[in-house]
CSV table of C-alpha atoms and ligand atoms in Angstrom, one decimal:
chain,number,residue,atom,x,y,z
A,1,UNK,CA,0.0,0.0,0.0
A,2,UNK,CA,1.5,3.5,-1.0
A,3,UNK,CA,3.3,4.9,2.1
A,4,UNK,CA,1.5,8.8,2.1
A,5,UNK,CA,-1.9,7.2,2.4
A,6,UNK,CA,-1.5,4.9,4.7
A,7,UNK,CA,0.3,7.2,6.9
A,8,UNK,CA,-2.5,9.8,6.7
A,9,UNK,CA,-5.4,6.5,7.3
A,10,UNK,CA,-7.1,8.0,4.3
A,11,UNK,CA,-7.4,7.8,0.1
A,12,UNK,CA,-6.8,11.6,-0.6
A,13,UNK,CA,-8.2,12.6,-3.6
A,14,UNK,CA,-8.4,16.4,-4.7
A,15,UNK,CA,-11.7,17.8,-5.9
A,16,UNK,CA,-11.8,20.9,-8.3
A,17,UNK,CA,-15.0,22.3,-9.1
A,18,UNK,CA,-16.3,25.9,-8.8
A,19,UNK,CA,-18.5,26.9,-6.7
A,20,UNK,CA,-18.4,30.4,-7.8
A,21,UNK,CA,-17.7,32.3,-11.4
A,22,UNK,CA,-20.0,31.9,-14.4
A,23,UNK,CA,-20.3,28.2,-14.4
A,24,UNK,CA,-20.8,27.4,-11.2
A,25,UNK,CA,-24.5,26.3,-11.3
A,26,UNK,CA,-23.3,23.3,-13.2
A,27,UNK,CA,-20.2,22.6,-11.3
A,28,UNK,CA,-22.0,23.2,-7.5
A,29,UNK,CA,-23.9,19.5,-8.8
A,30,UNK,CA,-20.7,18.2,-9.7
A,31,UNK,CA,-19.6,18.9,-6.1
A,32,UNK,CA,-22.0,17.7,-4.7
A,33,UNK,CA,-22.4,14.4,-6.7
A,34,UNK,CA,-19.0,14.0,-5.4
A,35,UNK,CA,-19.5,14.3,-2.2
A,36,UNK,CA,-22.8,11.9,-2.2
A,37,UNK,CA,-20.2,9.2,-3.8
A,38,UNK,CA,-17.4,9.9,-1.6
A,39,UNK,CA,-20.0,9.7,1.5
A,40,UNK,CA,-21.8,6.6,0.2
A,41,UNK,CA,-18.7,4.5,-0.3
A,42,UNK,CA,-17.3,5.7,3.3
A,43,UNK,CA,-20.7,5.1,4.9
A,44,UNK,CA,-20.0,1.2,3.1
A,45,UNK,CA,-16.3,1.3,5.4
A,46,UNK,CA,-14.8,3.5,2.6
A,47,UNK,CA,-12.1,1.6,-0.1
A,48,UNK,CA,-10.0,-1.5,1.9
A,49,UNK,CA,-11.1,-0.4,5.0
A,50,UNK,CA,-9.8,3.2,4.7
A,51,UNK,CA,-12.1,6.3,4.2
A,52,UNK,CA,-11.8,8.9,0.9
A,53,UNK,CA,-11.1,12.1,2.4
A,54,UNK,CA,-11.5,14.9,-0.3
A,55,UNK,CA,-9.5,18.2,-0.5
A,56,UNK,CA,-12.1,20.6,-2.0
A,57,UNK,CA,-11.2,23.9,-3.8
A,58,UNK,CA,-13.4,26.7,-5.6
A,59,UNK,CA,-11.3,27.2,-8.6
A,60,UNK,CA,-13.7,30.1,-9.3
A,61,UNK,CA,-14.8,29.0,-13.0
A,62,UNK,CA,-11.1,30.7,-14.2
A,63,UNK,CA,-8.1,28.7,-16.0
A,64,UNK,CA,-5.5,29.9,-13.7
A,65,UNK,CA,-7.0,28.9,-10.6
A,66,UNK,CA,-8.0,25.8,-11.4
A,67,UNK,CA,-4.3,25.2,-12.5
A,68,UNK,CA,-3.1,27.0,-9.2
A,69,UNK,CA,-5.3,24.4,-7.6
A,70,UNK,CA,-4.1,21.6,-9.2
A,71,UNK,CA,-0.4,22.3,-8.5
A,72,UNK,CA,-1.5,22.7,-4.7
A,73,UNK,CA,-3.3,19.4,-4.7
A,74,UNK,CA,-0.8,17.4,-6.3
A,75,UNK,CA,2.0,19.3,-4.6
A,76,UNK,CA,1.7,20.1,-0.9
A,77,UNK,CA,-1.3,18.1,-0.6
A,78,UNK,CA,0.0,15.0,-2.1
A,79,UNK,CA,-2.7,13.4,-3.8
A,80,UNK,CA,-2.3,11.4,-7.0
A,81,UNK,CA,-6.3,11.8,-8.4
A,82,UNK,CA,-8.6,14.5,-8.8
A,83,UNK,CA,-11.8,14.7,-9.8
A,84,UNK,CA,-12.7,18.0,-11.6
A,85,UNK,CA,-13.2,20.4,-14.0
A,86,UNK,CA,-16.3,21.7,-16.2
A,87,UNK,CA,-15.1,23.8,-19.1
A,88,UNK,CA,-12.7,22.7,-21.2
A,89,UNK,CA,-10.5,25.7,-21.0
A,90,UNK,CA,-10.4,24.5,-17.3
A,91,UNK,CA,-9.5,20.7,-18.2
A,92,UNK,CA,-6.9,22.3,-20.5
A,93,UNK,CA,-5.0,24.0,-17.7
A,94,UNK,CA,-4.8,21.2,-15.6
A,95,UNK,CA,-3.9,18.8,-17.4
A,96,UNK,CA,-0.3,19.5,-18.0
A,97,UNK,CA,0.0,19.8,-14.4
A,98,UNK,CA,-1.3,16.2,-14.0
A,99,UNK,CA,0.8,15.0,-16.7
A,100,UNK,CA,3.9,16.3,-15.4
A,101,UNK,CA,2.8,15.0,-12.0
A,102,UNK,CA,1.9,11.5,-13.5
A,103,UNK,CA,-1.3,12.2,-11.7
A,104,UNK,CA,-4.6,11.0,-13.0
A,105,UNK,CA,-7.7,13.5,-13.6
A,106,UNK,CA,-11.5,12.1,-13.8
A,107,UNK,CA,-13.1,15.0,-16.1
A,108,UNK,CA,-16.8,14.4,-15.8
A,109,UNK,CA,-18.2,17.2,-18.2
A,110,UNK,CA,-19.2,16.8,-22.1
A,111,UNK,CA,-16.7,18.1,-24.2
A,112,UNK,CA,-15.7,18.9,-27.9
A,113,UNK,CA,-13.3,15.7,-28.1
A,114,UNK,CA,-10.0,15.4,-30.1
A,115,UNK,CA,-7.8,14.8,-27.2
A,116,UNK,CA,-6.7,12.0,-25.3
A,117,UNK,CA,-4.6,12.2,-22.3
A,118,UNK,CA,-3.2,8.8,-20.2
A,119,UNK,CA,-3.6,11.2,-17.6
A,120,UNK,CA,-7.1,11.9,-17.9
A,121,UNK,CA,-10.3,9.4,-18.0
A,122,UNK,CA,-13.6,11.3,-20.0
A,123,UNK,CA,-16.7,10.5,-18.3
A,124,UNK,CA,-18.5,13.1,-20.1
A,125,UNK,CA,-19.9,12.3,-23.5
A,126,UNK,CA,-17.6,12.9,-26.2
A,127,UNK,CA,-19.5,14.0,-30.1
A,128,UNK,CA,-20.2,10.8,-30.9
A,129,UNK,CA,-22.6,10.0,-28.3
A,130,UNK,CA,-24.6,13.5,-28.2
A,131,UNK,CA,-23.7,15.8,-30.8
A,132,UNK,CA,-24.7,13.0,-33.6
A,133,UNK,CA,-27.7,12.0,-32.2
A,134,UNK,CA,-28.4,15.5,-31.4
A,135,UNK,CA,-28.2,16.2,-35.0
A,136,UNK,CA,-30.1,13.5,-36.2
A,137,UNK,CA,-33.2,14.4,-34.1
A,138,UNK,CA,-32.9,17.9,-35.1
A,139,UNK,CA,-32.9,17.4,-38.5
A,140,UNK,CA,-35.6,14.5,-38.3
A,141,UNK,CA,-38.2,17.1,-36.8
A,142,UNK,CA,-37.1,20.7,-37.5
A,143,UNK,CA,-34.9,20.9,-40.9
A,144,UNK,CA,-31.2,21.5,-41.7
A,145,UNK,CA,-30.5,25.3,-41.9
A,146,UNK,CA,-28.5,25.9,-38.5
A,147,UNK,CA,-27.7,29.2,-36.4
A,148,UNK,CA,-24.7,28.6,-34.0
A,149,UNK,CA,-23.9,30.9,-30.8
A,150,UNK,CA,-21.7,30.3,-28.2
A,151,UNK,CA,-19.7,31.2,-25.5
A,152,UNK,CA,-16.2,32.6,-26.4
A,153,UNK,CA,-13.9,29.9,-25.5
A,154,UNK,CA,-12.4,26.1,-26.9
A,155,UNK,CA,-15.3,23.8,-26.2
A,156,UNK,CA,-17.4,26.1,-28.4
A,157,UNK,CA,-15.4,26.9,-31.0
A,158,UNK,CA,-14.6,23.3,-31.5
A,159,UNK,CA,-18.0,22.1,-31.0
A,160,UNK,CA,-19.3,24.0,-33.3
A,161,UNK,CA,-17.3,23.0,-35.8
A,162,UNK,CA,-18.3,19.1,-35.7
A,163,UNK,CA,-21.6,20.4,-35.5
A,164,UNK,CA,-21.2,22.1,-39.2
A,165,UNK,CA,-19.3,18.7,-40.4
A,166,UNK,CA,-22.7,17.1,-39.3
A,167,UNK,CA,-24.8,19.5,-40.8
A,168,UNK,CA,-23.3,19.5,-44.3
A,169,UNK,CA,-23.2,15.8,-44.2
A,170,UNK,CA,-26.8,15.7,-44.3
A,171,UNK,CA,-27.1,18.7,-47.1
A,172,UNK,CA,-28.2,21.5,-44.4
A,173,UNK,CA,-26.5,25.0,-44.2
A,174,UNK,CA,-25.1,27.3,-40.8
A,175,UNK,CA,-26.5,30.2,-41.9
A,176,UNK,CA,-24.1,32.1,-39.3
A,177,UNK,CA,-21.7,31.6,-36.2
A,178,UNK,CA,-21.7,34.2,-33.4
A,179,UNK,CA,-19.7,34.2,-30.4
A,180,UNK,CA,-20.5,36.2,-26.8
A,181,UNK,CA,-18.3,36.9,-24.1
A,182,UNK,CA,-18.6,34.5,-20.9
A,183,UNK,CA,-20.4,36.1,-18.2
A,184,UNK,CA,-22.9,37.4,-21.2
A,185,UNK,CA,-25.5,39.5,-20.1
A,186,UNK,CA,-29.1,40.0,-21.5
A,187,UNK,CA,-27.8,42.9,-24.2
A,188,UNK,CA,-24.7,40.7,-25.6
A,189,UNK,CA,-27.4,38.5,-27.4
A,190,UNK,CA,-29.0,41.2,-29.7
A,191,UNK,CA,-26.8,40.4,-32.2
A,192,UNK,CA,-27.9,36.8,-32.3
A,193,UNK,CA,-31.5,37.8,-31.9
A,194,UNK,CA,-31.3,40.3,-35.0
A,195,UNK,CA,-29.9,37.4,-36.9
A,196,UNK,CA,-31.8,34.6,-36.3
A,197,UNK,CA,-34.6,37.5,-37.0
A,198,UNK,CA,-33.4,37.6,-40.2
A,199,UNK,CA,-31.8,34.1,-41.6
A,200,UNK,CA,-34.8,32.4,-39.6
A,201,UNK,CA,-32.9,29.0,-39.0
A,202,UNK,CA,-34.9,25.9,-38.4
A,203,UNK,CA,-32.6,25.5,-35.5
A,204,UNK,CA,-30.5,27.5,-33.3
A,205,UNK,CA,-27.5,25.3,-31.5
A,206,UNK,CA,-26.2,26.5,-28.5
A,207,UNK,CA,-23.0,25.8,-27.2
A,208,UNK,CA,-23.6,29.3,-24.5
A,209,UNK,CA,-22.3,28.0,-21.5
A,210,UNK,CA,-23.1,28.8,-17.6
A,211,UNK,CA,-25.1,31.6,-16.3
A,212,UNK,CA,-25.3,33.5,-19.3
A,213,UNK,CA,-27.7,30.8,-20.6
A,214,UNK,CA,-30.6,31.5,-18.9
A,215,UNK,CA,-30.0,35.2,-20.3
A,216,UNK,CA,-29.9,33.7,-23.8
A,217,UNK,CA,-33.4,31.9,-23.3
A,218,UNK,CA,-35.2,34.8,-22.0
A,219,UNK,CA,-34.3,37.1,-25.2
A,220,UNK,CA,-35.3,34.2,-27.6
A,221,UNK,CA,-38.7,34.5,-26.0
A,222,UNK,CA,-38.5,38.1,-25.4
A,223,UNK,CA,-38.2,38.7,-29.0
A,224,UNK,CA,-41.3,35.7,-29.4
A,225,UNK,CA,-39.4,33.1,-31.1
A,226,UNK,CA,-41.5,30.2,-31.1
A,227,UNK,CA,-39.1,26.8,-29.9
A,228,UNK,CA,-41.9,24.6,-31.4
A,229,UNK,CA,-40.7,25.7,-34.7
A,230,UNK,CA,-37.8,26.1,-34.2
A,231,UNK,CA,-35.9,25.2,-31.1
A,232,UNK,CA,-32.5,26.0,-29.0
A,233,UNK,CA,-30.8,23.0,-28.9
A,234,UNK,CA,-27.9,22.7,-27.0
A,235,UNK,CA,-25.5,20.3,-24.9
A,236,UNK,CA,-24.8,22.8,-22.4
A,237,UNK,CA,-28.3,23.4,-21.2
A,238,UNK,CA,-28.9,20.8,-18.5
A,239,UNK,CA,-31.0,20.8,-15.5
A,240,UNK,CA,-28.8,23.3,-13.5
A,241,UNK,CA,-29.2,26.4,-16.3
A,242,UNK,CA,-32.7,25.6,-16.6
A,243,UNK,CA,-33.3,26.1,-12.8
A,244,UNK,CA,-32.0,30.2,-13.5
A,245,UNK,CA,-35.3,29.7,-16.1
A,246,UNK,CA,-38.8,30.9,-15.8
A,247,UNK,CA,-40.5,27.7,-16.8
A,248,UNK,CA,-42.1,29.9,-20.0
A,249,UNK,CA,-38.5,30.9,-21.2
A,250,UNK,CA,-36.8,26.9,-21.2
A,251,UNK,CA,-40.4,25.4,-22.6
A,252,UNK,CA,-40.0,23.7,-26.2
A,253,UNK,CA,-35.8,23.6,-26.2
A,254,UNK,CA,-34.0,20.4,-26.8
A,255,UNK,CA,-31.1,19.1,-25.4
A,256,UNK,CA,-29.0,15.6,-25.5
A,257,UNK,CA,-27.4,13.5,-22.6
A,258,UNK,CA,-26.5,10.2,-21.4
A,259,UNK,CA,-28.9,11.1,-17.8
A,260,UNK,CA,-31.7,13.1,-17.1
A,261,UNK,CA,-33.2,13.8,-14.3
A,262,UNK,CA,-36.7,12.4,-15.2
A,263,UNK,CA,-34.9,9.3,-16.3
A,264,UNK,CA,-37.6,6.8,-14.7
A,265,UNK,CA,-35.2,3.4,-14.7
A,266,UNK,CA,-34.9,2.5,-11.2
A,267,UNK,CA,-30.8,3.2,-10.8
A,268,UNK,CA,-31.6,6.5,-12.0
A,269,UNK,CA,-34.3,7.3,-9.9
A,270,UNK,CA,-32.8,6.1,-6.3
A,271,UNK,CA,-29.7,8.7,-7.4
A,272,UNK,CA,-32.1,11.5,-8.1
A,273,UNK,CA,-33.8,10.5,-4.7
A,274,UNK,CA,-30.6,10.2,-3.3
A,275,UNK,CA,-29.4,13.7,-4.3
A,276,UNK,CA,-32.4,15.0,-3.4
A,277,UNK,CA,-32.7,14.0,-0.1
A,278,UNK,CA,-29.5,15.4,0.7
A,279,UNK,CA,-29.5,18.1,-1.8
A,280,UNK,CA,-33.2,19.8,-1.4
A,281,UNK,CA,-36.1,18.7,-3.4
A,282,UNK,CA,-35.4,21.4,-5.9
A,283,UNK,CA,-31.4,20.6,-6.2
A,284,UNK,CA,-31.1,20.3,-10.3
A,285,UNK,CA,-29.5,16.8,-11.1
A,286,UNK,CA,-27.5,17.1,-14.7
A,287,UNK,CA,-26.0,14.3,-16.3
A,288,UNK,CA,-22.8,16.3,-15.0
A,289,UNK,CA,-23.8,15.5,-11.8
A,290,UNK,CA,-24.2,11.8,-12.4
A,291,UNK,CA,-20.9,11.6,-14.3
A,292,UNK,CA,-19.0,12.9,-11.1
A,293,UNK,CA,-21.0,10.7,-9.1
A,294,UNK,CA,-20.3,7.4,-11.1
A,295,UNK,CA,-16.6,8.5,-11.9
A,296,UNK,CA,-16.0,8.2,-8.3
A,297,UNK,CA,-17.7,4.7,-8.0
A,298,UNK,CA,-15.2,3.7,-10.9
A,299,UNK,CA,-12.1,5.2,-9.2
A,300,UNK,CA,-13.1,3.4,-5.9
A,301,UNK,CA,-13.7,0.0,-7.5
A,302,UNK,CA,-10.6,0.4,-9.7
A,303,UNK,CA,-8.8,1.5,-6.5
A,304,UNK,CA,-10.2,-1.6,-4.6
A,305,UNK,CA,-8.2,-4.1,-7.1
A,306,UNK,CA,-5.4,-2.4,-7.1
A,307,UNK,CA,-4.7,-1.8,-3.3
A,308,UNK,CA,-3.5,1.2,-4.5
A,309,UNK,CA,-4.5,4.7,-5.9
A,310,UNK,CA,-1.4,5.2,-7.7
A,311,UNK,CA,-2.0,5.6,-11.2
A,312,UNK,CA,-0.3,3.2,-13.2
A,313,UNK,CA,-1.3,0.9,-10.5
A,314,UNK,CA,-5.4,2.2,-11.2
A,315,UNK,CA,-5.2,2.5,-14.8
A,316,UNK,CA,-5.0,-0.9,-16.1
A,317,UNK,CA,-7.7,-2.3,-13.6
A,318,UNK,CA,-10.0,0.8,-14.9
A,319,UNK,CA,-10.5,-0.9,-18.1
A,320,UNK,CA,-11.7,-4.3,-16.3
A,321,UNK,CA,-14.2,-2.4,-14.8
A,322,UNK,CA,-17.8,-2.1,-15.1
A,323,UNK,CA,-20.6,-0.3,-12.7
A,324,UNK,CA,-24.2,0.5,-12.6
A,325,UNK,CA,-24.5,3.9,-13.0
A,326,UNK,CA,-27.9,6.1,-12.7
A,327,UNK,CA,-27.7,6.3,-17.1
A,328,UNK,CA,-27.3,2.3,-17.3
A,329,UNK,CA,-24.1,0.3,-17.5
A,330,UNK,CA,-21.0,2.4,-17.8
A,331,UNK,CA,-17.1,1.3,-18.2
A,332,UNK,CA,-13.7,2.8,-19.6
A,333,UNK,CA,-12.6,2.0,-23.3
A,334,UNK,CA,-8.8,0.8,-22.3
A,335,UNK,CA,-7.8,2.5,-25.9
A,336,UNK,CA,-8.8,5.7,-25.6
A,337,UNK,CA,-9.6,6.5,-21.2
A,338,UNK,CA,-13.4,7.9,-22.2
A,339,UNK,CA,-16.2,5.8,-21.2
A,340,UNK,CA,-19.0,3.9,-22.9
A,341,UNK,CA,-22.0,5.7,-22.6
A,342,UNK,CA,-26.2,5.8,-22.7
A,343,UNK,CA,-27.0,9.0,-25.5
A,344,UNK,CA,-31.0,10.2,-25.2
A,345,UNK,CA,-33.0,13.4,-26.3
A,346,UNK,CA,-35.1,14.9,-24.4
A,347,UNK,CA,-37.3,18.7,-24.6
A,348,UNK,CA,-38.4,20.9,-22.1
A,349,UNK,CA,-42.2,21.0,-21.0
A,350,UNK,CA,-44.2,23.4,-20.0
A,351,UNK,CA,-43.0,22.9,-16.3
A,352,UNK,CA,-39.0,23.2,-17.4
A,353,UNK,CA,-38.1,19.5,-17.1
A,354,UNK,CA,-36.7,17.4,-19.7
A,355,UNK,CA,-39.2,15.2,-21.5
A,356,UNK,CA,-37.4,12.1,-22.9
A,357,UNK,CA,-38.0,11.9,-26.6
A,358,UNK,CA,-35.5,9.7,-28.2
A,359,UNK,CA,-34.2,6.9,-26.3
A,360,UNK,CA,-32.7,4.5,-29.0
A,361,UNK,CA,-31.5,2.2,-25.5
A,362,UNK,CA,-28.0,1.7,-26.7
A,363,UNK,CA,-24.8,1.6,-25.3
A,364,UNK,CA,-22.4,3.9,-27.6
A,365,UNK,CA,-18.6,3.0,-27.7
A,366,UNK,CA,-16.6,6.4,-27.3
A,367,UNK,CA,-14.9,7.4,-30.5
A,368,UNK,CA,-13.6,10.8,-29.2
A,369,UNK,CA,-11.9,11.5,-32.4
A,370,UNK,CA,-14.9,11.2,-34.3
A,371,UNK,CA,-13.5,8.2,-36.3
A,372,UNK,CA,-17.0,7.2,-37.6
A,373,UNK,CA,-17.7,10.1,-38.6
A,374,UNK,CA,-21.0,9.3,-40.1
A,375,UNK,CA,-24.7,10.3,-38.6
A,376,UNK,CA,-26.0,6.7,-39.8
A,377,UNK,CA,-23.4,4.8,-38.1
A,378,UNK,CA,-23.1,5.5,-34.2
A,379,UNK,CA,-22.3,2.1,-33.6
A,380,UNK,CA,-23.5,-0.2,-30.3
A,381,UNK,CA,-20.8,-1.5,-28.5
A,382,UNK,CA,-23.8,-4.2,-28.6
A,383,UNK,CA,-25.4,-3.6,-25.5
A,384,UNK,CA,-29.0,-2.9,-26.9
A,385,UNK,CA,-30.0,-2.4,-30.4
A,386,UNK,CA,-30.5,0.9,-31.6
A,387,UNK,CA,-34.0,2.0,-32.7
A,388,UNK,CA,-34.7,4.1,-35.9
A,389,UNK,CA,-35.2,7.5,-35.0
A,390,UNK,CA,-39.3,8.3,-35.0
A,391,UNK,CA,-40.4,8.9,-38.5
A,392,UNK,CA,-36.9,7.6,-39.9
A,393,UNK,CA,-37.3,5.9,-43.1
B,1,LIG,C1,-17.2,22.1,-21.9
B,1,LIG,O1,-16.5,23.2,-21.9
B,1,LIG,N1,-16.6,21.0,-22.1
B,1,LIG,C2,-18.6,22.2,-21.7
């Protein structure tokens, strides 16, 4: 057993998630979820009879804290895995850090893909399992002429761009691509407004990020937009932007992830009970939130064979591994560190919750460099079979 933790008693593992700045809505659940793992597995006589003792720091929703943070964590407070990180600016200064420190980073966030770090295991879904099938919903229902806005930053920028690839594919057209600062207020979306005014997309995809989102709904309806014609879809609006919605500005917008809140299967539902209970009735639950809360299961498990939570020592039995997450059955492609995940579609009702409206009830293999680049072939890894989209040919 390494020497440092069994001195201290305790598995430390660092947690970097803000709890303040413009995305900390989103990363407050991922917090949390952690903590509800972390809790849940002590409560069970922790890993090998030793408790996870988190090291928690508010990175502020700023690159240079979290990398600040990072160097603390895997410096002076010695620990060898952390479990963080929303945008992918954020991921981006951290991981270097954890490289050089031979560290290992569970990143539990959606994200643009093209990357893959040894360092780094992607719980998040990567394009292939919610920008495709995104796509193909959209243009199945709504047409193929698309608007894109986003928040100024990586994840957006790149985003957008498979986005486009996905588009053309199927013979559509972005009629524009904006970008607004960060922490966008109200005024920072006329532009957009004016525009979609006047190209009048069948869709507008979102890649607007954080607080600002909520902002970016309530001038879509302000200017009276109708979503049932013509929608917001967007990866980044999950459970925790829609709860800094009026119910009448989220109704009508679409969104795609591996967990929703209303998910009814029963794994999902005792984790949304679970969350709740401890959380407040009203605590949003993204599929952010259930990525950090599985990720940790994982590490645990992975940590549990190993007798160890030193990297190379966790890495090779992370690929063995397999647990029941809230989505369904999740577990770590050995090639590539991102994990096998459950995509779905769902839209907002009139009450702002997510209405499931395309579950195909598939497991999809990561491919986080968009290898199959195709929107008819998001390949199974077999688990499940996946269903024609309604009103596919
Ligand atoms: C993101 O920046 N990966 C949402």
């Amino acid at each position: 057993m390494d020497d440092v933790l069994q001195a201290a008693r305790a598995w430390r593992v660092g947690v970097l998630f803000s709890q303040t700045g413009a995305t900390a809505s989103v990363e407050r659940t991922q917090l949390q979820a952690t903590l509800l793992a972390i809790d849940e597995i002590n409560a069970a006589g922790g890993v090998l009879d030793m408790p996870i003792e988190p090291v928690i720091y508010d990175p502020a929703s700023d690159p240079k804290h979290f990398r600040s943070h990072a160097e603390r964590l895997l410096g002076l407070d010695k620990v060898r895995l952390i479990f963080g990180c929303y945008m992918s600016s954020t991921r981006k200064a951290v991981l270097p850090v954890v490289e050089s420190h031979r560290a290992l980073l569970f990143y539990p966030t959606l994200y643009e893909g093209f990357e893959y770090s040894r360092n780094c295991i992607y719980t998040g879904a990567a394009p292939n399992q919610n920008s495709v099938q995104l796509a193909r919903y959209l243009f199945e229902h709504y047409g193929n002429r698309f608007l894109l806005i986003g928040s100024n930053y990586v994840y957006p920028y790149e985003s957008n761009r498979v986005m486009t690839d996905l588009v053309r594919q199927a013979g559509g057209k972005i009629v524009n691509e904006l970008y607004v600062p960060l922490s966008a207020r109200e005024e920072h979306f006329a532009r957009a407004i004016k525009e979609i005014g006047k190209t009048q997309p069948d869709v507008i995809f979102s890649t607007v990020v954080g607080r600002s989102t909520a902002a970016f709904y309530r001038a879509y309806r302000a200017a009276g937009f109708d979503p049932v014609r013509q929608p917001i879809a967007s990866l980044t609006t999950s459970e925790a932007e829609v709860a800094e919605m009026t119910a009448e500005d989220a109704e009508g917008h679409i969104t795609a992830a591996p967990f929703f809140e209303t998910l009814g299967t029963a794994a999902a539902r005792r984790f949304t009970a679970a969350y709740k209970a401890r959380y407040g009735a009203d605590a949003p639950v993204p599929a952010a939130a259930e990525a950090a809360y599985f990720q940790v299961h994982l590490a645990a498990a992975a940590i549990a064979r190993a007798g160890s939570a030193e990297p190379e020592r966790i890495l090779p039995e992370l690929a063995e591994i397999e647990v029941a997450a809230p989505q369904g059955r999740v577990r770590i492609d050995r090639d590539n560190n991102h994990a096998y995940l459950w995509p779905r579609v769902a839209r907002l009702d009139a009450r702002g919750k997510f209405q499931i409206v395309w579950n195909p009830g598939v497991r999809v293999r990561p491919d986080p460099y968009s290898v199959v680049q195709s929107l008819g072939d998001w390949s199974s890894d077999g688990i499940g079979v996946p269903s024609a989209l309604p009103g596919a040919a």
